[in-house]
Amino acid sequence: MERLQKYIADAGYTSRRKAEDLIVNNHVTVNGNIVNTLGYKVNGNDIIAIDGVILQKSNIKEYYLLNKPREVICSVSDEAGRKTVTSLIDTKSRIYPVGRLDYDTTGLIILTNDGEFANLLMHPKNKILKTYVAKIDGILNEEDFKKLRKGLLIDGRKLTIDNFKVKALDKQKNTSLVEVTIHEGRNHIIKKLFGALGYDVKKLTRIKYGPLTLDNLKSGEYRNITNKEIKELKNYLIK
Ligand code: URA
């Protein structure tokens, strides 16, 4: 849900200030009813018209941050009938995920209908740091740490690890919990990384993407990415 004046401004129709004038002067309808109060909130399913002309939703840029659950595919449709990330977002816009997380990976994924922005984020020259928490089946040792510090060859190409932290070693269960930060976007890269060290990844979650974090979002929950965060992401890419 967002304020009507912001919705109109984000659609590129006019400034937020002028949108407020239109609202209080009875120019704006929501689902056919005049709305002239500034606190009114709307969502992607409402039909907003200005002087009787429907505001085209395709002009409205939408940005969501989803905490993807397991067993959801990062795609707009799936022939095998599996649940898709886009089906978890309540909008009529044609949004799609920026990059992908595996079917069994959970965590932070961005969805948008802003193609230009999505391409910018996915471009290999834009090195966005992404942090994952991986639970692996084994106890990492000094030799592994050395390799992680040095970087590893994955499919013939070096993978640099920007940061890693061991969060827990459970000798009884024979598992390690590791936080890994990388700036690469290759498919299955974290599983391949631990595979190269001889471990299987039992659980994988992405907790950070550039300046964005999951915060308190529960599995399957999502929120709008704010204009401030979009600016932060763009500034992040410039650095
Ligand atoms: N690395 C993986 O192996 N899987 C993901 O989903 C993301 C990064």
PDB file of N, CA and C in Angstrom, residues 75-163:
ATOM      1  N   SER A  75      11.158 -17.513 -11.276  1.00  0.00           N
ATOM      2  CA  SER A  75      10.756 -17.414 -12.664  1.00  0.00           C
ATOM      3  C   SER A  75       9.352 -16.829 -12.674  1.00  0.00           C
ATOM      4  N   VAL A  76       8.895 -16.364 -13.861  1.00  0.00           N
ATOM      5  CA  VAL A  76       7.535 -15.814 -13.910  1.00  0.00           C
ATOM      6  C   VAL A  76       6.498 -16.909 -14.165  1.00  0.00           C
ATOM      7  N   SER A  77       6.952 -18.045 -14.706  1.00  0.00           N
ATOM      8  CA  SER A  77       6.030 -19.169 -14.901  1.00  0.00           C
ATOM      9  C   SER A  77       6.848 -20.449 -14.868  1.00  0.00           C
ATOM     10  N   ASP A  78       6.159 -21.575 -14.689  1.00  0.00           N
ATOM     11  CA  ASP A  78       6.890 -22.838 -14.625  1.00  0.00           C
ATOM     12  C   ASP A  78       6.047 -23.946 -15.244  1.00  0.00           C
ATOM     13  N   GLU A  79       6.622 -24.604 -16.245  1.00  0.00           N
ATOM     14  CA  GLU A  79       5.871 -25.657 -16.945  1.00  0.00           C
ATOM     15  C   GLU A  79       5.530 -26.818 -16.025  1.00  0.00           C
ATOM     16  N   ALA A  80       6.385 -27.032 -15.044  1.00  0.00           N
ATOM     17  CA  ALA A  80       6.143 -28.153 -14.130  1.00  0.00           C
ATOM     18  C   ALA A  80       5.127 -27.790 -13.039  1.00  0.00           C
ATOM     19  N   GLY A  81       4.615 -26.555 -13.091  1.00  0.00           N
ATOM     20  CA  GLY A  81       3.571 -26.151 -12.146  1.00  0.00           C
ATOM     21  C   GLY A  81       4.077 -25.807 -10.758  1.00  0.00           C
ATOM     22  N   ARG A  82       5.386 -25.591 -10.642  1.00  0.00           N
ATOM     23  CA  ARG A  82       5.898 -25.226  -9.318  1.00  0.00           C
ATOM     24  C   ARG A  82       5.544 -23.768  -9.011  1.00  0.00           C
ATOM     25  N   LYS A  83       5.488 -23.468  -7.731  1.00  0.00           N
ATOM     26  CA  LYS A  83       5.167 -22.107  -7.299  1.00  0.00           C
ATOM     27  C   LYS A  83       6.265 -21.148  -7.755  1.00  0.00           C
ATOM     28  N   THR A  84       5.881 -19.955  -8.229  1.00  0.00           N
ATOM     29  CA  THR A  84       6.880 -18.979  -8.692  1.00  0.00           C
ATOM     30  C   THR A  84       6.988 -17.801  -7.711  1.00  0.00           C
ATOM     31  N   VAL A  85       8.131 -17.138  -7.740  1.00  0.00           N
ATOM     32  CA  VAL A  85       8.302 -15.966  -6.859  1.00  0.00           C
ATOM     33  C   VAL A  85       7.294 -14.863  -7.185  1.00  0.00           C
ATOM     34  N   THR A  86       6.969 -14.710  -8.481  1.00  0.00           N
ATOM     35  CA  THR A  86       6.054 -13.617  -8.844  1.00  0.00           C
ATOM     36  C   THR A  86       4.648 -13.866  -8.294  1.00  0.00           C
ATOM     37  N   SER A  87       4.282 -15.131  -8.115  1.00  0.00           N
ATOM     38  CA  SER A  87       2.932 -15.426  -7.601  1.00  0.00           C
ATOM     39  C   SER A  87       2.796 -15.035  -6.126  1.00  0.00           C
ATOM     40  N   LEU A  88       3.918 -14.744  -5.483  1.00  0.00           N
ATOM     41  CA  LEU A  88       3.857 -14.370  -4.060  1.00  0.00           C
ATOM     42  C   LEU A  88       3.628 -12.870  -3.863  1.00  0.00           C
ATOM     43  N   ILE A  89       3.697 -12.108  -4.965  1.00  0.00           N
ATOM     44  CA  ILE A  89       3.577 -10.650  -4.870  1.00  0.00           C
ATOM     45  C   ILE A  89       2.200 -10.225  -5.398  1.00  0.00           C
ATOM     46  N   ASP A  90       1.518  -9.418  -4.615  1.00  0.00           N
ATOM     47  CA  ASP A  90       0.171  -8.993  -4.978  1.00  0.00           C
ATOM     48  C   ASP A  90       0.232  -7.766  -5.894  1.00  0.00           C
ATOM     49  N   THR A  91       0.350  -8.012  -7.185  1.00  0.00           N
ATOM     50  CA  THR A  91       0.363  -6.919  -8.159  1.00  0.00           C
ATOM     51  C   THR A  91      -0.130  -7.449  -9.490  1.00  0.00           C
ATOM     52  N   LYS A  92      -0.646  -6.536 -10.319  1.00  0.00           N
ATOM     53  CA  LYS A  92      -1.054  -6.952 -11.661  1.00  0.00           C
ATOM     54  C   LYS A  92       0.043  -6.630 -12.677  1.00  0.00           C
ATOM     55  N   SER A  93       1.090  -5.935 -12.226  1.00  0.00           N
ATOM     56  CA  SER A  93       2.189  -5.582 -13.136  1.00  0.00           C
ATOM     57  C   SER A  93       3.010  -6.813 -13.493  1.00  0.00           C
ATOM     58  N   ARG A  94       3.669  -6.715 -14.641  1.00  0.00           N
ATOM     59  CA  ARG A  94       4.509  -7.845 -15.079  1.00  0.00           C
ATOM     60  C   ARG A  94       5.892  -7.696 -14.449  1.00  0.00           C
ATOM     61  N   ILE A  95       5.995  -8.172 -13.249  1.00  0.00           N
ATOM     62  CA  ILE A  95       7.283  -8.095 -12.562  1.00  0.00           C
ATOM     63  C   ILE A  95       8.060  -9.395 -12.758  1.00  0.00           C
ATOM     64  N   TYR A  96       9.344  -9.328 -12.546  1.00  0.00           N
ATOM     65  CA  TYR A  96      10.170 -10.529 -12.631  1.00  0.00           C
ATOM     66  C   TYR A  96      11.335 -10.426 -11.654  1.00  0.00           C
ATOM     67  N   PRO A  97      11.928 -11.569 -11.322  1.00  0.00           N
ATOM     68  CA  PRO A  97      13.022 -11.531 -10.348  1.00  0.00           C
ATOM     69  C   PRO A  97      14.315 -11.008 -10.968  1.00  0.00           C
ATOM     70  N   VAL A  98      15.119 -10.322 -10.171  1.00  0.00           N
ATOM     71  CA  VAL A  98      16.442  -9.861 -10.603  1.00  0.00           C
ATOM     72  C   VAL A  98      17.431 -10.968 -10.233  1.00  0.00           C
ATOM     73  N   GLY A  99      17.882 -11.684 -11.233  1.00  0.00           N
ATOM     74  CA  GLY A  99      18.756 -12.828 -10.975  1.00  0.00           C
ATOM     75  C   GLY A  99      17.937 -13.986 -10.436  1.00  0.00           C
ATOM     76  N   ARG A 100      18.636 -14.990  -9.897  1.00  0.00           N
ATOM     77  CA  ARG A 100      17.861 -16.104  -9.358  1.00  0.00           C
ATOM     78  C   ARG A 100      18.501 -16.749  -8.149  1.00  0.00           C
ATOM     79  N   LEU A 101      17.615 -17.313  -7.346  1.00  0.00           N
ATOM     80  CA  LEU A 101      18.045 -18.191  -6.263  1.00  0.00           C
ATOM     81  C   LEU A 101      17.521 -19.577  -6.632  1.00  0.00           C
ATOM     82  N   ASP A 102      18.250 -20.616  -6.227  1.00  0.00           N
ATOM     83  CA  ASP A 102      17.801 -21.981  -6.537  1.00  0.00           C
ATOM     84  C   ASP A 102      16.454 -22.285  -5.887  1.00  0.00           C
ATOM     85  N   TYR A 103      15.805 -23.305  -6.420  1.00  0.00           N
ATOM     86  CA  TYR A 103      14.497 -23.759  -5.911  1.00  0.00           C
ATOM     87  C   TYR A 103      14.547 -23.988  -4.397  1.00  0.00           C
ATOM     88  N   ASP A 104      15.663 -24.544  -3.927  1.00  0.00           N
ATOM     89  CA  ASP A 104      15.752 -24.866  -2.496  1.00  0.00           C
ATOM     90  C   ASP A 104      16.523 -23.806  -1.693  1.00  0.00           C
ATOM     91  N   THR A 105      16.886 -22.692  -2.330  1.00  0.00           N
ATOM     92  CA  THR A 105      17.557 -21.599  -1.605  1.00  0.00           C
ATOM     93  C   THR A 105      16.501 -20.619  -1.115  1.00  0.00           C
ATOM     94  N   THR A 106      16.704 -20.082   0.074  1.00  0.00           N
ATOM     95  CA  THR A 106      15.758 -19.101   0.612  1.00  0.00           C
ATOM     96  C   THR A 106      16.429 -17.722   0.649  1.00  0.00           C
ATOM     97  N   GLY A 107      15.618 -16.710   0.952  1.00  0.00           N
ATOM     98  CA  GLY A 107      16.202 -15.406   1.241  1.00  0.00           C
ATOM     99  C   GLY A 107      15.897 -14.305   0.255  1.00  0.00           C
ATOM    100  N   LEU A 108      16.796 -13.337   0.273  1.00  0.00           N
ATOM    101  CA  LEU A 108      16.527 -12.033  -0.343  1.00  0.00           C
ATOM    102  C   LEU A 108      16.576 -12.064  -1.877  1.00  0.00           C
ATOM    103  N   ILE A 109      15.444 -11.711  -2.470  1.00  0.00           N
ATOM    104  CA  ILE A 109      15.414 -11.564  -3.926  1.00  0.00           C
ATOM    105  C   ILE A 109      14.611 -10.304  -4.260  1.00  0.00           C
ATOM    106  N   ILE A 110      15.114  -9.563  -5.265  1.00  0.00           N
ATOM    107  CA  ILE A 110      14.436  -8.344  -5.708  1.00  0.00           C
ATOM    108  C   ILE A 110      13.543  -8.699  -6.887  1.00  0.00           C
ATOM    109  N   LEU A 111      12.358  -8.120  -6.922  1.00  0.00           N
ATOM    110  CA  LEU A 111      11.481  -8.267  -8.085  1.00  0.00           C
ATOM    111  C   LEU A 111      11.070  -6.877  -8.539  1.00  0.00           C
ATOM    112  N   THR A 112      10.988  -6.683  -9.840  1.00  0.00           N
ATOM    113  CA  THR A 112      10.647  -5.363 -10.372  1.00  0.00           C
ATOM    114  C   THR A 112      10.064  -5.496 -11.773  1.00  0.00           C
ATOM    115  N   ASN A 113       9.420  -4.415 -12.226  1.00  0.00           N
ATOM    116  CA  ASN A 113       9.014  -4.335 -13.634  1.00  0.00           C
ATOM    117  C   ASN A 113       9.897  -3.320 -14.368  1.00  0.00           C
ATOM    118  N   ASP A 114      10.945  -2.860 -13.705  1.00  0.00           N
ATOM    119  CA  ASP A 114      11.857  -1.862 -14.273  1.00  0.00           C
ATOM    120  C   ASP A 114      13.038  -2.588 -14.934  1.00  0.00           C
ATOM    121  N   GLY A 115      12.887  -2.826 -16.235  1.00  0.00           N
ATOM    122  CA  GLY A 115      13.873  -3.619 -16.968  1.00  0.00           C
ATOM    123  C   GLY A 115      15.263  -3.015 -16.943  1.00  0.00           C
ATOM    124  N   GLU A 116      15.284  -1.686 -17.067  1.00  0.00           N
ATOM    125  CA  GLU A 116      16.573  -0.991 -17.113  1.00  0.00           C
ATOM    126  C   GLU A 116      17.339  -1.193 -15.793  1.00  0.00           C
ATOM    127  N   PHE A 117      16.604  -1.045 -14.723  1.00  0.00           N
ATOM    128  CA  PHE A 117      17.200  -1.192 -13.394  1.00  0.00           C
ATOM    129  C   PHE A 117      17.666  -2.641 -13.169  1.00  0.00           C
ATOM    130  N   ALA A 118      16.822  -3.591 -13.582  1.00  0.00           N
ATOM    131  CA  ALA A 118      17.163  -5.009 -13.419  1.00  0.00           C
ATOM    132  C   ALA A 118      18.440  -5.341 -14.202  1.00  0.00           C
ATOM    133  N   ASN A 119      18.516  -4.828 -15.430  1.00  0.00           N
ATOM    134  CA  ASN A 119      19.710  -5.092 -16.245  1.00  0.00           C
ATOM    135  C   ASN A 119      20.963  -4.508 -15.616  1.00  0.00           C
ATOM    136  N   LEU A 120      20.794  -3.322 -15.058  1.00  0.00           N
ATOM    137  CA  LEU A 120      21.913  -2.659 -14.387  1.00  0.00           C
ATOM    138  C   LEU A 120      22.420  -3.525 -13.232  1.00  0.00           C
ATOM    139  N   LEU A 121      21.489  -4.036 -12.446  1.00  0.00           N
ATOM    140  CA  LEU A 121      21.883  -4.847 -11.289  1.00  0.00           C
ATOM    141  C   LEU A 121      22.537  -6.155 -11.723  1.00  0.00           C
ATOM    142  N   MET A 122      22.074  -6.696 -12.849  1.00  0.00           N
ATOM    143  CA  MET A 122      22.572  -8.017 -13.253  1.00  0.00           C
ATOM    144  C   MET A 122      23.831  -7.941 -14.112  1.00  0.00           C
ATOM    145  N   HIS A 123      24.185  -6.740 -14.552  1.00  0.00           N
ATOM    146  CA  HIS A 123      25.349  -6.633 -15.438  1.00  0.00           C
ATOM    147  C   HIS A 123      26.624  -7.064 -14.711  1.00  0.00           C
ATOM    148  N   PRO A 124      27.399  -7.968 -15.313  1.00  0.00           N
ATOM    149  CA  PRO A 124      28.585  -8.491 -14.609  1.00  0.00           C
ATOM    150  C   PRO A 124      29.590  -7.419 -14.191  1.00  0.00           C
ATOM    151  N   LYS A 125      29.602  -6.283 -14.886  1.00  0.00           N
ATOM    152  CA  LYS A 125      30.574  -5.241 -14.501  1.00  0.00           C
ATOM    153  C   LYS A 125      30.187  -4.584 -13.155  1.00  0.00           C
ATOM    154  N   ASN A 126      28.909  -4.696 -12.808  1.00  0.00           N
ATOM    155  CA  ASN A 126      28.471  -4.122 -11.533  1.00  0.00           C
ATOM    156  C   ASN A 126      28.596  -5.159 -10.425  1.00  0.00           C
ATOM    157  N   LYS A 127      29.644  -4.991  -9.683  1.00  0.00           N
ATOM    158  CA  LYS A 127      29.980  -6.022  -8.694  1.00  0.00           C
ATOM    159  C   LYS A 127      29.207  -5.772  -7.401  1.00  0.00           C
ATOM    160  N   ILE A 128      28.083  -6.414  -7.283  1.00  0.00           N
ATOM    161  CA  ILE A 128      27.251  -6.237  -6.089  1.00  0.00           C
ATOM    162  C   ILE A 128      27.596  -7.320  -5.075  1.00  0.00           C
ATOM    163  N   LEU A 129      27.924  -6.893  -3.874  1.00  0.00           N
ATOM    164  CA  LEU A 129      28.241  -7.873  -2.835  1.00  0.00           C
ATOM    165  C   LEU A 129      26.966  -8.539  -2.343  1.00  0.00           C
ATOM    166  N   LYS A 130      27.009  -9.874  -2.305  1.00  0.00           N
ATOM    167  CA  LYS A 130      25.842 -10.621  -1.831  1.00  0.00           C
ATOM    168  C   LYS A 130      26.313 -11.542  -0.724  1.00  0.00           C
ATOM    169  N   THR A 131      25.569 -11.558   0.379  1.00  0.00           N
ATOM    170  CA  THR A 131      25.974 -12.386   1.510  1.00  0.00           C
ATOM    171  C   THR A 131      24.998 -13.538   1.697  1.00  0.00           C
ATOM    172  N   TYR A 132      25.570 -14.733   1.848  1.00  0.00           N
ATOM    173  CA  TYR A 132      24.781 -15.962   2.020  1.00  0.00           C
ATOM    174  C   TYR A 132      25.165 -16.613   3.340  1.00  0.00           C
ATOM    175  N   VAL A 133      24.199 -17.300   3.940  1.00  0.00           N
ATOM    176  CA  VAL A 133      24.513 -18.164   5.069  1.00  0.00           C
ATOM    177  C   VAL A 133      24.289 -19.589   4.593  1.00  0.00           C
ATOM    178  N   ALA A 134      25.348 -20.400   4.690  1.00  0.00           N
ATOM    179  CA  ALA A 134      25.268 -21.782   4.202  1.00  0.00           C
ATOM    180  C   ALA A 134      25.496 -22.748   5.358  1.00  0.00           C
ATOM    181  N   LYS A 135      24.645 -23.770   5.410  1.00  0.00           N
ATOM    182  CA  LYS A 135      24.879 -24.857   6.357  1.00  0.00           C
ATOM    183  C   LYS A 135      25.434 -26.012   5.545  1.00  0.00           C
ATOM    184  N   ILE A 136      26.621 -26.453   5.913  1.00  0.00           N
ATOM    185  CA  ILE A 136      27.250 -27.492   5.105  1.00  0.00           C
ATOM    186  C   ILE A 136      27.489 -28.758   5.920  1.00  0.00           C
ATOM    187  N   ASP A 137      27.610 -29.873   5.213  1.00  0.00           N
ATOM    188  CA  ASP A 137      27.701 -31.162   5.916  1.00  0.00           C
ATOM    189  C   ASP A 137      29.164 -31.520   6.151  1.00  0.00           C
ATOM    190  N   GLY A 138      29.736 -30.963   7.167  1.00  0.00           N
ATOM    191  CA  GLY A 138      31.133 -31.256   7.481  1.00  0.00           C
ATOM    192  C   GLY A 138      31.697 -30.133   8.320  1.00  0.00           C
ATOM    193  N   ILE A 139      32.878 -30.350   8.836  1.00  0.00           N
ATOM    194  CA  ILE A 139      33.524 -29.339   9.671  1.00  0.00           C
ATOM    195  C   ILE A 139      34.668 -28.735   8.863  1.00  0.00           C
ATOM    196  N   LEU A 140      34.556 -27.429   8.617  1.00  0.00           N
ATOM    197  CA  LEU A 140      35.610 -26.744   7.861  1.00  0.00           C
ATOM    198  C   LEU A 140      36.910 -26.763   8.661  1.00  0.00           C
ATOM    199  N   ASN A 141      38.034 -26.922   7.950  1.00  0.00           N
ATOM    200  CA  ASN A 141      39.326 -26.966   8.644  1.00  0.00           C
ATOM    201  C   ASN A 141      40.261 -25.870   8.129  1.00  0.00           C
ATOM    202  N   GLU A 142      41.446 -25.798   8.704  1.00  0.00           N
ATOM    203  CA  GLU A 142      42.417 -24.746   8.356  1.00  0.00           C
ATOM    204  C   GLU A 142      42.706 -24.711   6.857  1.00  0.00           C
ATOM    205  N   GLU A 143      42.828 -25.907   6.292  1.00  0.00           N
ATOM    206  CA  GLU A 143      43.106 -26.024   4.853  1.00  0.00           C
ATOM    207  C   GLU A 143      41.992 -25.337   4.037  1.00  0.00           C
ATOM    208  N   ASP A 144      40.739 -25.586   4.458  1.00  0.00           N
ATOM    209  CA  ASP A 144      39.589 -24.960   3.771  1.00  0.00           C
ATOM    210  C   ASP A 144      39.645 -23.440   3.908  1.00  0.00           C
ATOM    211  N   PHE A 145      39.956 -22.970   5.128  1.00  0.00           N
ATOM    212  CA  PHE A 145      40.009 -21.515   5.344  1.00  0.00           C
ATOM    213  C   PHE A 145      41.054 -20.874   4.435  1.00  0.00           C
ATOM    214  N   LYS A 146      42.189 -21.569   4.301  1.00  0.00           N
ATOM    215  CA  LYS A 146      43.270 -21.061   3.445  1.00  0.00           C
ATOM    216  C   LYS A 146      42.773 -20.902   2.016  1.00  0.00           C
ATOM    217  N   LYS A 147      42.072 -21.944   1.544  1.00  0.00           N
ATOM    218  CA  LYS A 147      41.560 -21.918   0.165  1.00  0.00           C
ATOM    219  C   LYS A 147      40.517 -20.809  -0.001  1.00  0.00           C
ATOM    220  N   LEU A 148      39.680 -20.664   1.024  1.00  0.00           N
ATOM    221  CA  LEU A 148      38.638 -19.622   0.943  1.00  0.00           C
ATOM    222  C   LEU A 148      39.284 -18.239   0.879  1.00  0.00           C
ATOM    223  N   ARG A 149      40.371 -18.051   1.655  1.00  0.00           N
ATOM    224  CA  ARG A 149      41.055 -16.751   1.640  1.00  0.00           C
ATOM    225  C   ARG A 149      41.705 -16.481   0.288  1.00  0.00           C
ATOM    226  N   LYS A 150      42.220 -17.545  -0.298  1.00  0.00           N
ATOM    227  CA  LYS A 150      42.939 -17.403  -1.570  1.00  0.00           C
ATOM    228  C   LYS A 150      41.996 -17.273  -2.767  1.00  0.00           C
ATOM    229  N   GLY A 151      40.798 -17.841  -2.643  1.00  0.00           N
ATOM    230  CA  GLY A 151      39.878 -17.939  -3.782  1.00  0.00           C
ATOM    231  C   GLY A 151      40.050 -19.295  -4.447  1.00  0.00           C
ATOM    232  N   LEU A 152      38.995 -19.748  -5.124  1.00  0.00           N
ATOM    233  CA  LEU A 152      39.044 -21.095  -5.718  1.00  0.00           C
ATOM    234  C   LEU A 152      38.686 -21.043  -7.197  1.00  0.00           C
ATOM    235  N   LEU A 153      39.190 -22.030  -7.910  1.00  0.00           N
ATOM    236  CA  LEU A 153      38.807 -22.155  -9.315  1.00  0.00           C
ATOM    237  C   LEU A 153      37.489 -22.901  -9.393  1.00  0.00           C
ATOM    238  N   ILE A 154      36.489 -22.259  -9.983  1.00  0.00           N
ATOM    239  CA  ILE A 154      35.195 -22.918 -10.160  1.00  0.00           C
ATOM    240  C   ILE A 154      34.906 -22.940 -11.650  1.00  0.00           C
ATOM    241  N   ASP A 155      34.732 -24.115 -12.197  1.00  0.00           N
ATOM    242  CA  ASP A 155      34.536 -24.276 -13.648  1.00  0.00           C
ATOM    243  C   ASP A 155      35.610 -23.514 -14.433  1.00  0.00           C
ATOM    244  N   GLY A 156      36.832 -23.591 -13.941  1.00  0.00           N
ATOM    245  CA  GLY A 156      37.955 -22.984 -14.670  1.00  0.00           C
ATOM    246  C   GLY A 156      38.103 -21.490 -14.471  1.00  0.00           C
ATOM    247  N   ARG A 157      37.247 -20.868 -13.663  1.00  0.00           N
ATOM    248  CA  ARG A 157      37.353 -19.424 -13.423  1.00  0.00           C
ATOM    249  C   ARG A 157      37.482 -19.146 -11.949  1.00  0.00           C
ATOM    250  N   LYS A 158      38.350 -18.213 -11.623  1.00  0.00           N
ATOM    251  CA  LYS A 158      38.592 -17.952 -10.198  1.00  0.00           C
ATOM    252  C   LYS A 158      37.386 -17.283  -9.534  1.00  0.00           C
ATOM    253  N   LEU A 159      37.049 -17.795  -8.385  1.00  0.00           N
ATOM    254  CA  LEU A 159      36.027 -17.149  -7.561  1.00  0.00           C
ATOM    255  C   LEU A 159      36.726 -16.516  -6.367  1.00  0.00           C
ATOM    256  N   THR A 160      36.586 -15.196  -6.259  1.00  0.00           N
ATOM    257  CA  THR A 160      37.155 -14.501  -5.098  1.00  0.00           C
ATOM    258  C   THR A 160      36.095 -14.416  -4.017  1.00  0.00           C
ATOM    259  N   ILE A 161      36.501 -14.769  -2.815  1.00  0.00           N
ATOM    260  CA  ILE A 161      35.568 -14.655  -1.686  1.00  0.00           C
ATOM    261  C   ILE A 161      35.845 -13.309  -1.030  1.00  0.00           C
ATOM    262  N   ASP A 162      34.867 -12.425  -0.998  1.00  0.00           N
ATOM    263  CA  ASP A 162      35.087 -11.100  -0.441  1.00  0.00           C
ATOM    264  C   ASP A 162      35.151 -11.137   1.081  1.00  0.00           C
ATOM    265  N   ASN A 163      34.424 -12.059   1.657  1.00  0.00           N
ATOM    266  CA  ASN A 163      34.450 -12.181   3.116  1.00  0.00           C
ATOM    267  C   ASN A 163      33.851 -13.526   3.510  1.00  0.00           C
TER     268      ASN A 163
END
